CSV table of C-alpha atoms in Angstrom, one decimal:
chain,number,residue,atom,x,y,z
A,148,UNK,CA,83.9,40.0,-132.8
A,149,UNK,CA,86.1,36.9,-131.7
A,150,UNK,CA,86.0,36.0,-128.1
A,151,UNK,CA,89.5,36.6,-126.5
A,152,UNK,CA,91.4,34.2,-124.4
A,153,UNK,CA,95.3,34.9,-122.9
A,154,UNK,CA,97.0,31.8,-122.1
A,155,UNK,CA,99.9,32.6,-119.1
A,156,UNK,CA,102.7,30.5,-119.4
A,157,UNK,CA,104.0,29.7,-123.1
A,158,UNK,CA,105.9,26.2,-122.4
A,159,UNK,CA,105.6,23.2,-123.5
A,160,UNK,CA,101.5,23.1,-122.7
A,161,UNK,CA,100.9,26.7,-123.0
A,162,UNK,CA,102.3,27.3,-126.3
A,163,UNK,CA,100.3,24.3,-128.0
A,164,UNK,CA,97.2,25.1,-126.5
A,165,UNK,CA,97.1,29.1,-127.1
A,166,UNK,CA,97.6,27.8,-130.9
A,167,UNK,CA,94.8,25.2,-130.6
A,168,UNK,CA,92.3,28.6,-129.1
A,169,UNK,CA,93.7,30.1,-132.2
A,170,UNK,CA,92.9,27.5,-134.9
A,171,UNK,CA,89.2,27.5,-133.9
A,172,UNK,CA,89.2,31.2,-134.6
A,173,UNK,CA,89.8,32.8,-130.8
A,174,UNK,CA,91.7,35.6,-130.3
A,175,UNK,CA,94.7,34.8,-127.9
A,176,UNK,CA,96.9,36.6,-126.2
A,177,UNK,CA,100.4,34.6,-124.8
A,178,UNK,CA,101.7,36.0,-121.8
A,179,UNK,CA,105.0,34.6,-120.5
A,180,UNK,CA,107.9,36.2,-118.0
A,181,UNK,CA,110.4,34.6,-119.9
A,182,UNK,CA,111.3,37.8,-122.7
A,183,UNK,CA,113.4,35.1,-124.9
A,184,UNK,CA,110.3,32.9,-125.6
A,185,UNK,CA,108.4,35.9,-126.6
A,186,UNK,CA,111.3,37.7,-128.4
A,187,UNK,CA,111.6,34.0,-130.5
A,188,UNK,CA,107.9,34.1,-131.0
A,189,UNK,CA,107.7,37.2,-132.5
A,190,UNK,CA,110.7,36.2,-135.4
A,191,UNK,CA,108.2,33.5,-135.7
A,192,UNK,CA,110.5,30.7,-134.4
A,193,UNK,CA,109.5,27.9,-132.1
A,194,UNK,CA,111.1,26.3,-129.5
A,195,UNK,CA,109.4,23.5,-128.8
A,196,UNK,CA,109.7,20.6,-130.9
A,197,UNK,CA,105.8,19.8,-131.3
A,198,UNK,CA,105.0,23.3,-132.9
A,199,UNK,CA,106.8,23.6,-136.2
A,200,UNK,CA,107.7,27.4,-136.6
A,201,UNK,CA,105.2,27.7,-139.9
A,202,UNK,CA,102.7,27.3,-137.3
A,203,UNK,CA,103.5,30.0,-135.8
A,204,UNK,CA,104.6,32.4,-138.8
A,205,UNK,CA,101.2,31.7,-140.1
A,206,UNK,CA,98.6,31.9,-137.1
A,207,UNK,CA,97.5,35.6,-137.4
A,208,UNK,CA,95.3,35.1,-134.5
A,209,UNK,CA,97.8,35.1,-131.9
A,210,UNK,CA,100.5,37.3,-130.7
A,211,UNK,CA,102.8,37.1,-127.4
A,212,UNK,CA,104.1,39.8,-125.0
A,213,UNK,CA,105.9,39.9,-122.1
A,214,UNK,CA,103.6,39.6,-118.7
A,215,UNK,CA,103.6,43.2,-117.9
A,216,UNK,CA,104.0,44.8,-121.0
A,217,UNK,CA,100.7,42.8,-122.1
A,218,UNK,CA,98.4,43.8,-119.4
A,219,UNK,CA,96.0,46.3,-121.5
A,220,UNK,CA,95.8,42.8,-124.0
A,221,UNK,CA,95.3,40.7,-121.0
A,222,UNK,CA,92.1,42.5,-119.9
A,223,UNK,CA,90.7,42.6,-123.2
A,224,UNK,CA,90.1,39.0,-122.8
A,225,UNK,CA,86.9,37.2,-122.0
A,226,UNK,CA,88.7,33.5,-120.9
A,227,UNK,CA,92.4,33.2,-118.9
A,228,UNK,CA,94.2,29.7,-119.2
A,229,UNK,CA,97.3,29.7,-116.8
A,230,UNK,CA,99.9,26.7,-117.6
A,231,UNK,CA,103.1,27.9,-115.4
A,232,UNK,CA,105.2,25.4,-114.2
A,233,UNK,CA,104.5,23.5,-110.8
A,234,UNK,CA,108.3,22.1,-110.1
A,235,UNK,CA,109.5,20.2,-106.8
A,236,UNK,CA,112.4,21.9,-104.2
A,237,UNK,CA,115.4,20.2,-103.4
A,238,UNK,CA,113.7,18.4,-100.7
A,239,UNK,CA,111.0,17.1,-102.9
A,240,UNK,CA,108.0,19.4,-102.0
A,241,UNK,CA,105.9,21.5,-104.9
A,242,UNK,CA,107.0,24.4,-105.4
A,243,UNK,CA,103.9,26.8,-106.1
A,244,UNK,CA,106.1,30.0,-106.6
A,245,UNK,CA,105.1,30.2,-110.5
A,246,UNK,CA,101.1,29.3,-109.6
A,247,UNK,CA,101.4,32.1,-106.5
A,248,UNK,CA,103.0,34.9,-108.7
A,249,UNK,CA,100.5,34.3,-112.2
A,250,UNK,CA,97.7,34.3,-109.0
A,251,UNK,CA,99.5,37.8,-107.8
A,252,UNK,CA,99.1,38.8,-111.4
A,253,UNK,CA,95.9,38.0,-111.6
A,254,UNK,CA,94.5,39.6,-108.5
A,255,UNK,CA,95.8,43.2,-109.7
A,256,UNK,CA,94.8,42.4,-113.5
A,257,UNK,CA,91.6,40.8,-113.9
A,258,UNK,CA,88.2,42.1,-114.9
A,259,UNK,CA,84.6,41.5,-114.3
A,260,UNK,CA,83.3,38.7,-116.6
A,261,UNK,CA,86.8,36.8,-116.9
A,262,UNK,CA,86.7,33.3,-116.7
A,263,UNK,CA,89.8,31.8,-115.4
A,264,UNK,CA,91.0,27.6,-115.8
A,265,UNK,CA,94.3,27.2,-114.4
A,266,UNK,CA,95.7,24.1,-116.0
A,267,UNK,CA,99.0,23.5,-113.5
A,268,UNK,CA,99.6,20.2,-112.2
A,269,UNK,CA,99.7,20.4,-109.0
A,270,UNK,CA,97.9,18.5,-105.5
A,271,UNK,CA,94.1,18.5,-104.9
A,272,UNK,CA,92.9,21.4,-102.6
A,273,UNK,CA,95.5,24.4,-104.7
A,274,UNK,CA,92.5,25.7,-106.2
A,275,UNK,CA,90.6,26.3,-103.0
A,276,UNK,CA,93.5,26.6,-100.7
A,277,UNK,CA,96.3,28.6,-102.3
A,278,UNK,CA,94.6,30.4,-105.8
A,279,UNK,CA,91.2,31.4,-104.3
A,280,UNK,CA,92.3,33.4,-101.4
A,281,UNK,CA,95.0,35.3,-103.4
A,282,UNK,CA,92.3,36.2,-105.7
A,283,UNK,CA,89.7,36.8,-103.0
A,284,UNK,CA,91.6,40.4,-102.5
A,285,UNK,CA,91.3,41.8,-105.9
A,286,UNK,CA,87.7,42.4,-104.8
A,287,UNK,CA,85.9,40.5,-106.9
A,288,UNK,CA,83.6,37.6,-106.1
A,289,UNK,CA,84.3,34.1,-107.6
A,290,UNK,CA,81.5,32.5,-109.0
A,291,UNK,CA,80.1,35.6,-109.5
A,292,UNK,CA,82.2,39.1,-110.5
A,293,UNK,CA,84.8,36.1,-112.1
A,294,UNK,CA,85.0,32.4,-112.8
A,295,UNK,CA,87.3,29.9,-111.5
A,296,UNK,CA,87.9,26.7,-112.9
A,297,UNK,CA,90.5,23.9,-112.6
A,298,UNK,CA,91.1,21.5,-116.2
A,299,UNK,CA,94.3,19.4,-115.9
A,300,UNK,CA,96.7,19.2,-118.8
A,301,UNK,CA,97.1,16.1,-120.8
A,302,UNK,CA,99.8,17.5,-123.0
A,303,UNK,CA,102.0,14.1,-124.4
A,304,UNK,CA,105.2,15.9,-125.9
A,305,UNK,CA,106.4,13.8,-129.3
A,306,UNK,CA,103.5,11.7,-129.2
A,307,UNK,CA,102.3,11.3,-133.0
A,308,UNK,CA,99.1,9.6,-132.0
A,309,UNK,CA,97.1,12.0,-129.9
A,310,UNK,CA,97.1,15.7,-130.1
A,311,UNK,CA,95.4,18.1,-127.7
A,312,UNK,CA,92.2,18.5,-128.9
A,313,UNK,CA,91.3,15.1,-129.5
A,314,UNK,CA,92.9,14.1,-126.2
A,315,UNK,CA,89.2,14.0,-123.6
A,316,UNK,CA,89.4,17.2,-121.0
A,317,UNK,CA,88.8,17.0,-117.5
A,318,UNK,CA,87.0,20.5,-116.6
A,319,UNK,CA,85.7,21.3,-112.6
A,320,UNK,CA,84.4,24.5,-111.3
A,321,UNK,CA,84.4,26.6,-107.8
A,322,UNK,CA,80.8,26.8,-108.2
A,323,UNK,CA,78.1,25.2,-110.8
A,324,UNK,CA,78.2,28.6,-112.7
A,325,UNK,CA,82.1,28.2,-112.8
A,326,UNK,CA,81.4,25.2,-114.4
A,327,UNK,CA,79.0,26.1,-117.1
A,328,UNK,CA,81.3,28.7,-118.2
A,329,UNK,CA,84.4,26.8,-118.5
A,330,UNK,CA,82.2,23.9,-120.0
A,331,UNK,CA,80.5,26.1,-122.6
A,332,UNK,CA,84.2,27.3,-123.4
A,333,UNK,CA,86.3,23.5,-123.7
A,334,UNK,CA,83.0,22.5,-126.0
A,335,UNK,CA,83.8,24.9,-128.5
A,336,UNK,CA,87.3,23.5,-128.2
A,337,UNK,CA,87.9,19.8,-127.8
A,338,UNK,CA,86.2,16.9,-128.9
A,339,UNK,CA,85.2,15.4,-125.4
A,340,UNK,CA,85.2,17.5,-122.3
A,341,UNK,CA,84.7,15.7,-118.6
A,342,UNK,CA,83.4,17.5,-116.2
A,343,UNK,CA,83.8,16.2,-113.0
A,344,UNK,CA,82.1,17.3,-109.1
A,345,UNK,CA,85.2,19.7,-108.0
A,346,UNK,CA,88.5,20.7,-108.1
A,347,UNK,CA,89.9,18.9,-106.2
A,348,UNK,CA,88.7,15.6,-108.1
A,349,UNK,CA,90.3,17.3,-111.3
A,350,UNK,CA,93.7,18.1,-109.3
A,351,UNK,CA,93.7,14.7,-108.6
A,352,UNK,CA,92.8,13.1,-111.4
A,353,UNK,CA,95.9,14.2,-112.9
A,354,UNK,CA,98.3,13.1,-110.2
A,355,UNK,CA,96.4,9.7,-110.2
A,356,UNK,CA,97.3,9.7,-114.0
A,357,UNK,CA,101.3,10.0,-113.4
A,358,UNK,CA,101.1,7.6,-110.3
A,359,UNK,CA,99.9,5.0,-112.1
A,360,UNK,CA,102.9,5.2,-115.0
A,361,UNK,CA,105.6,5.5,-112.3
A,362,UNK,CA,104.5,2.3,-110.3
A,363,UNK,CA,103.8,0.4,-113.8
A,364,UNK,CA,107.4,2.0,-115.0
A,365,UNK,CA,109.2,1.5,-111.7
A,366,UNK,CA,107.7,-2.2,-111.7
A,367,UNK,CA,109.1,-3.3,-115.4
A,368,UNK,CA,112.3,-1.6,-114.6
A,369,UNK,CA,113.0,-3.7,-111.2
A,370,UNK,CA,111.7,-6.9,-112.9
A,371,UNK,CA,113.8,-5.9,-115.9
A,372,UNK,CA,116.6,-6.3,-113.6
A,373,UNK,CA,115.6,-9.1,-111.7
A,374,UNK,CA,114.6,-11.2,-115.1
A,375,UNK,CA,118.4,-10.0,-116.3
A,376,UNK,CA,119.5,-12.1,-112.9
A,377,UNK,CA,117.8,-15.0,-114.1
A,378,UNK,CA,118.6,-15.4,-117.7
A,379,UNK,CA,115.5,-14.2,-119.1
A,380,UNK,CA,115.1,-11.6,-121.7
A,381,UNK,CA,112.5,-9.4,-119.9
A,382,UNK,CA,111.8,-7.6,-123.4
A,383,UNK,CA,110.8,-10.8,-124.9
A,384,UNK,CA,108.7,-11.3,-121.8
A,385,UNK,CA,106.3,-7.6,-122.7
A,386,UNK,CA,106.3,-8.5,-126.0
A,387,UNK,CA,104.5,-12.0,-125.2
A,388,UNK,CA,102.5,-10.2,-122.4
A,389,UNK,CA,101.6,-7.7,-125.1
A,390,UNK,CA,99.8,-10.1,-127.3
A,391,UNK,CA,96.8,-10.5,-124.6
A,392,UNK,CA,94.2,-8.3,-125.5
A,393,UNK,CA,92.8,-7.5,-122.1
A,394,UNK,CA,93.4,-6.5,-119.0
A,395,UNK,CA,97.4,-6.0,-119.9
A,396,UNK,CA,99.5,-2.1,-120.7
A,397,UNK,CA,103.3,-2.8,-121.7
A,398,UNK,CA,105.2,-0.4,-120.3
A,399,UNK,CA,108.9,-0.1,-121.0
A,400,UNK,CA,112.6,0.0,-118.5
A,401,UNK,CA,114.6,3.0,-118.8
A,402,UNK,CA,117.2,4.6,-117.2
A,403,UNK,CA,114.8,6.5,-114.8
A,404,UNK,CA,111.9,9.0,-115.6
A,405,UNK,CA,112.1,12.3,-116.2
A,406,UNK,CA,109.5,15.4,-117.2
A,407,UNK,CA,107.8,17.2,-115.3
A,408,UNK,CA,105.3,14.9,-114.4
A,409,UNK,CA,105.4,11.6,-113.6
A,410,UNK,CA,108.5,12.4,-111.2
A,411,UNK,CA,106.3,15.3,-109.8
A,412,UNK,CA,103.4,14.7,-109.9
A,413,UNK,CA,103.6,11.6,-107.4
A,414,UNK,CA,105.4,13.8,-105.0
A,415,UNK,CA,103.3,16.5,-104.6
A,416,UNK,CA,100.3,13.7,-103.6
A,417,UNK,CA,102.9,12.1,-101.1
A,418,UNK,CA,103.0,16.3,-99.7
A,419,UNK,CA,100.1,16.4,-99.4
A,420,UNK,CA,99.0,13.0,-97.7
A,421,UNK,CA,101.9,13.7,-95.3
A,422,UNK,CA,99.9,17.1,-94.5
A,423,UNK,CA,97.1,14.9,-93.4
A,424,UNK,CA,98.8,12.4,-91.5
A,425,UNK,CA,98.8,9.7,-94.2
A,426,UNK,CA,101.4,8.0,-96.4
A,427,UNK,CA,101.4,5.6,-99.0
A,428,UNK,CA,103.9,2.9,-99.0
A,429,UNK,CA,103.5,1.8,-102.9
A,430,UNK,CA,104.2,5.3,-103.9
A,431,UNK,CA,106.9,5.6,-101.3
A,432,UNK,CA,108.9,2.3,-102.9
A,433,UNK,CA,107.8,3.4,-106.6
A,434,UNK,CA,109.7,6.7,-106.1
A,435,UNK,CA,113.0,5.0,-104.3
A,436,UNK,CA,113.0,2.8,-107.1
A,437,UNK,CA,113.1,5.2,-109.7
A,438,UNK,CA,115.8,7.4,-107.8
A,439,UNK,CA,117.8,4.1,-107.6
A,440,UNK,CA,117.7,3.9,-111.7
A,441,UNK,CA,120.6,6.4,-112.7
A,442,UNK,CA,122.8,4.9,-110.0
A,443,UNK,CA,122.4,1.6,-111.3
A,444,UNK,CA,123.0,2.1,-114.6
A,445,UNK,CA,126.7,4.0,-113.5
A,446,UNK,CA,127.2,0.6,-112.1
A,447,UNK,CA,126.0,-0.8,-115.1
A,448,UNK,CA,129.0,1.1,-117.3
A,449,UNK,CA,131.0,0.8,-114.0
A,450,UNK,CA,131.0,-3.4,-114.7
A,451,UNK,CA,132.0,-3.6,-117.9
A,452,UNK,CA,134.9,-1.5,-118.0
A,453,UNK,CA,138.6,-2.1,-116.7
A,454,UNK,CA,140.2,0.5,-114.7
A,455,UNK,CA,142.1,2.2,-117.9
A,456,UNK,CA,138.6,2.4,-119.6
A,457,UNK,CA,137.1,5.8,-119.0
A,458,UNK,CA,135.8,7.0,-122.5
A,459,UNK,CA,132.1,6.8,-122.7
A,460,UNK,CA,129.8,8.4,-125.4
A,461,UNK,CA,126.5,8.9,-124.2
A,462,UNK,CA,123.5,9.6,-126.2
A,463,UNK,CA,120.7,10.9,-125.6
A,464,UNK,CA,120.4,13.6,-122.5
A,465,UNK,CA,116.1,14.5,-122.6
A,466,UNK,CA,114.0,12.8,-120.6
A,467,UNK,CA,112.3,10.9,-123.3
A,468,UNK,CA,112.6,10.4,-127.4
A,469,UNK,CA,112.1,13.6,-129.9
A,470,UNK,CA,111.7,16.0,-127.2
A,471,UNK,CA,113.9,18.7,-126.2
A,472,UNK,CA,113.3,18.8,-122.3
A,473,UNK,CA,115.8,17.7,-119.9
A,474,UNK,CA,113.5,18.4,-116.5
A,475,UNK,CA,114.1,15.4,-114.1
A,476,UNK,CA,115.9,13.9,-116.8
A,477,UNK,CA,117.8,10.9,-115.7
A,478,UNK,CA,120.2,11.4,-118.6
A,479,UNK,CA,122.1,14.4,-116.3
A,480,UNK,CA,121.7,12.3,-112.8
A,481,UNK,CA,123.6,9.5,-114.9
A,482,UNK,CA,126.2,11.5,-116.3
A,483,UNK,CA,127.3,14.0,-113.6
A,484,UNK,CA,127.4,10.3,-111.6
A,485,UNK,CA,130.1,9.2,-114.0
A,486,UNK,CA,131.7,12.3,-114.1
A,487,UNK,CA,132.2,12.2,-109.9
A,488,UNK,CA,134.0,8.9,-110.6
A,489,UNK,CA,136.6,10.1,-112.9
A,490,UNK,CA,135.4,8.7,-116.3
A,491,UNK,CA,135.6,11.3,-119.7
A,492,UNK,CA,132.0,12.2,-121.1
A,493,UNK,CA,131.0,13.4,-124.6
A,494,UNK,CA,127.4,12.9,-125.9
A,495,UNK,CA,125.6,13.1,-128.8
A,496,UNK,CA,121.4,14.3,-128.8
A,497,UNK,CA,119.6,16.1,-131.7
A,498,UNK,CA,117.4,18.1,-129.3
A,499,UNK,CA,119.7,19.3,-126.5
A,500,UNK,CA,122.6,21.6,-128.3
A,501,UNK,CA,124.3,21.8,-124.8
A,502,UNK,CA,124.0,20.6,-121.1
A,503,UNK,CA,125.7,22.1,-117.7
A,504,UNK,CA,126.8,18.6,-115.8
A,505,UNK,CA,128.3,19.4,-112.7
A,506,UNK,CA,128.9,22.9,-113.2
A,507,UNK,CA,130.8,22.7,-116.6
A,508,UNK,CA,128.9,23.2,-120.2
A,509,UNK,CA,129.0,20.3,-122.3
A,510,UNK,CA,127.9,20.2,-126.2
A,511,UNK,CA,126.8,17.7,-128.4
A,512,UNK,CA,129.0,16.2,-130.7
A,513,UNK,CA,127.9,14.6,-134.1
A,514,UNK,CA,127.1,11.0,-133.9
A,515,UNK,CA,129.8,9.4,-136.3
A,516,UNK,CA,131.7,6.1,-136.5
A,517,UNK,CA,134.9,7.6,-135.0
A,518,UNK,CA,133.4,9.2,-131.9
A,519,UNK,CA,132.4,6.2,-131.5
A,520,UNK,CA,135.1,3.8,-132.2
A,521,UNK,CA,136.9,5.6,-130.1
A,522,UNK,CA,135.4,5.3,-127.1
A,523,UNK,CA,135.3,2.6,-124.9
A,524,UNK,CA,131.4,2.5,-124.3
A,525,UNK,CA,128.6,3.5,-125.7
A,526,UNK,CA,125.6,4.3,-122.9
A,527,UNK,CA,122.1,4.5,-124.9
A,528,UNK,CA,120.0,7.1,-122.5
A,529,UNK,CA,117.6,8.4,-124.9
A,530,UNK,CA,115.8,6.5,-128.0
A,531,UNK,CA,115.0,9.1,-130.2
A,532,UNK,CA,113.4,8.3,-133.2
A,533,UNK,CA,116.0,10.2,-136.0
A,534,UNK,CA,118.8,8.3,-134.3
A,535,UNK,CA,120.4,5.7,-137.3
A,536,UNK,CA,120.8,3.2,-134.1
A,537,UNK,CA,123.0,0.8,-136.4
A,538,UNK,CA,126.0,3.2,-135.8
A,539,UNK,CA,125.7,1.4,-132.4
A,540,UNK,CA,127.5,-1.6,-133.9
A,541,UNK,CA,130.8,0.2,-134.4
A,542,UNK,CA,131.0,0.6,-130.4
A,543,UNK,CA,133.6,-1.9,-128.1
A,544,UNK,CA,131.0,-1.9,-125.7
A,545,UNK,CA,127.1,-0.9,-124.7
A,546,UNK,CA,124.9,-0.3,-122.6
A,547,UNK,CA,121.5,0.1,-123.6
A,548,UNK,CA,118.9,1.6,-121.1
A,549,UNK,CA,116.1,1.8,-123.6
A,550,UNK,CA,116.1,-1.7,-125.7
A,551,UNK,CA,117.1,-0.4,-129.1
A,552,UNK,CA,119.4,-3.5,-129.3
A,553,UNK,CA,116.2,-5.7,-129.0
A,554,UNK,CA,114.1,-4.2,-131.7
């Protein structure tokens, strides 16, 4: 018989990663609280732009339910992945409500013999300090009666080049036993596995990851503008720097960044050193730059139009190209910004059929050479890939956040 593994939390890293368990012949279980996701699931039909819907339709190892309704399913299963969602609050500290609740679930749910990776993003120490003693009171021993493990996601949404199995995973246990088993699982799985000493060197291994791209992305984005100031063409500058073959990453301006983790992620270490008594100033200015981003590009628009100018067709609204997210997206910061100052909004993106901007539900429009003749600006937000970019040169005006007018 197949072993069994049920993956909580079907997004956009639990969806491709039950899937993955299910190509290399597992039997999973998808457990989600979110009754559209399954309902769309069981027609067959994705929602997430990486997982093509024959993927689905086909792959008779998997089926979904609903969280409760799944529970007899659940405890069938000899491995538990959870991938819920580890967002910020309004005042920019992690919010662990979806981590606490699949923990809840777990305490009241889980057998003898489970092994269970939670894959969450989220600070070092959650693993010992938040999931362990929620499930120290369903009675079982971990280490021993269950086995807990931490292995960070490296999901890259759209990108072509590395998919999730061949990406190297990071694996830690509570306890050397914790590790074999969650080792001896992830081998039978992905190409490389990592284990590393603990937890809380996984945790933070994956927030290290995301730090890194928002310093390197907030740094090209101020010199971007500061290059601009000078009369150089900073995009001319990568590509030059690009040609070294050492010691050198291009990274790219933008409007801001957006997903859930490279705005997160830094946040929930700057929580945590602040918990301790510490800071860190580089991630402190890294993250005021990137807040700054959407309100420089309003003043961007805000320049090169007169006063009677108010039209502006914006395209793109995700956080990033050929993916239908908008978390932390800059795209809505941007355009509820222009909206508070008075100026008309219509937008055009192949992945986001509609978007609430200050309280009011906008739709996409098709992207044609009268929308945008007749507006008075065309603000470039998103670069995806399907985009026919030389419509662009039917526009009065534009503002390009993503360098399509320099390829």
């Amino acid at each position: 018989m197949n072993k069994k593994v049920a993956v909580i939390g079907l997004g956009y890293v639990g969806l491709p990663l039950a899937l993955l368990f299910a190509k290399k012949n597992y039997s999973v279980v998808g457990l989600d609280i979110d009754a559209r996701k399954i309902e769309a699931l069981k027609q067959g039909k994705s929602y997430i732009p990486d997982v093509h819907s024959d993927v689905i339709q086909s792959e008779k190892n998997f089926e979904a339910y609903e969280l409760q309704k799944g529970i007899s399913a659940f405890q069938a299963c000899d491995y538990v992945v959870v991938t819920v969602p580890t967002p910020i609050t309004e005042n920019h500290n992690p919010d662990l409500g979806p981590v606490i609740s699949a923990s809840a679930f777990l305490k009241e749910q889980m057998v003898k013999g489970q092994t269970v990776i939670y894959e969450s993003s989220t600070y070092p120490g959650t693993l010992e300090e938040v999931v362990l003693p929620i499930l120290k009171d369903s009675n079982l021993q971990a280490g021993k009666d269950f086995y807990l493990a931490y292995s960070p996601e490296r999901v890259d949404p759209a990108n072509k080049s590395y998919d999730i199995e061949h990406i190297p995973k990071v694996i830690s246990g509570y306890s050397k036993d914790c590790l074999h088993h969650v080792q001896t699982f992830y081998e039978s799985i992905f190409q490389q596995v990592v284990p590393v000493s603990s937890p809380k060197v996984a945790e933070m291994c994956k927030l290290f990851e995301n730090i890194q791209r928002l310093v390197n992305i907030s740094l090209v984005n101020e010199t971007n503008e500061l290059c601009e100031e000078l009369g150089i063409d900073f995009y001319e500058v990568l590509q030059a720097a690009s040609t070294k073959p050492f010691g050198f990453t291009p990274y790219y301006p933008g409007p801001g960044i957006g997903g859930h983790c490279i705005p997160v992620d830094p946040l929930y270490f700057l929580w945590k050193l602040k918990q301790n008594g510490l800071t860190s100033e580089l991630i402190e200015a890294a993250h005021h730059i990137n807040e700054e981003m959407p309100n420089k590009v309003i003043r961007r628009v805000e320049k090169q139009l007169a006063a009677n100018e108010k039209r502006v067709f914006v395209v793109g609204m995700a956080y990033k190209k050929d993916v239908n997210d908008m978390r932390e997206s800059p795209a809505l910061t941007v355009c509820e910004g222009l909206l508070a100052k008075g100026y008309e909004l219509t937008y055009h993106d192949p992945y986001i059929d509609s978007a609430i901007l200050n309280k009011q539900t906008y739709f996409s429009v098709p992207l044609t050479k009268e929308e945008v003749e007749k507006s008075d600006i065309v603000l470039v937000l998103t670069d995806h890939s399907q985009i026919d970019w030389s419509i662009v040169k039917y526009a009065k005006k534009v503002v390009d956040t993503r360098g399509i007018l320099n390829e």
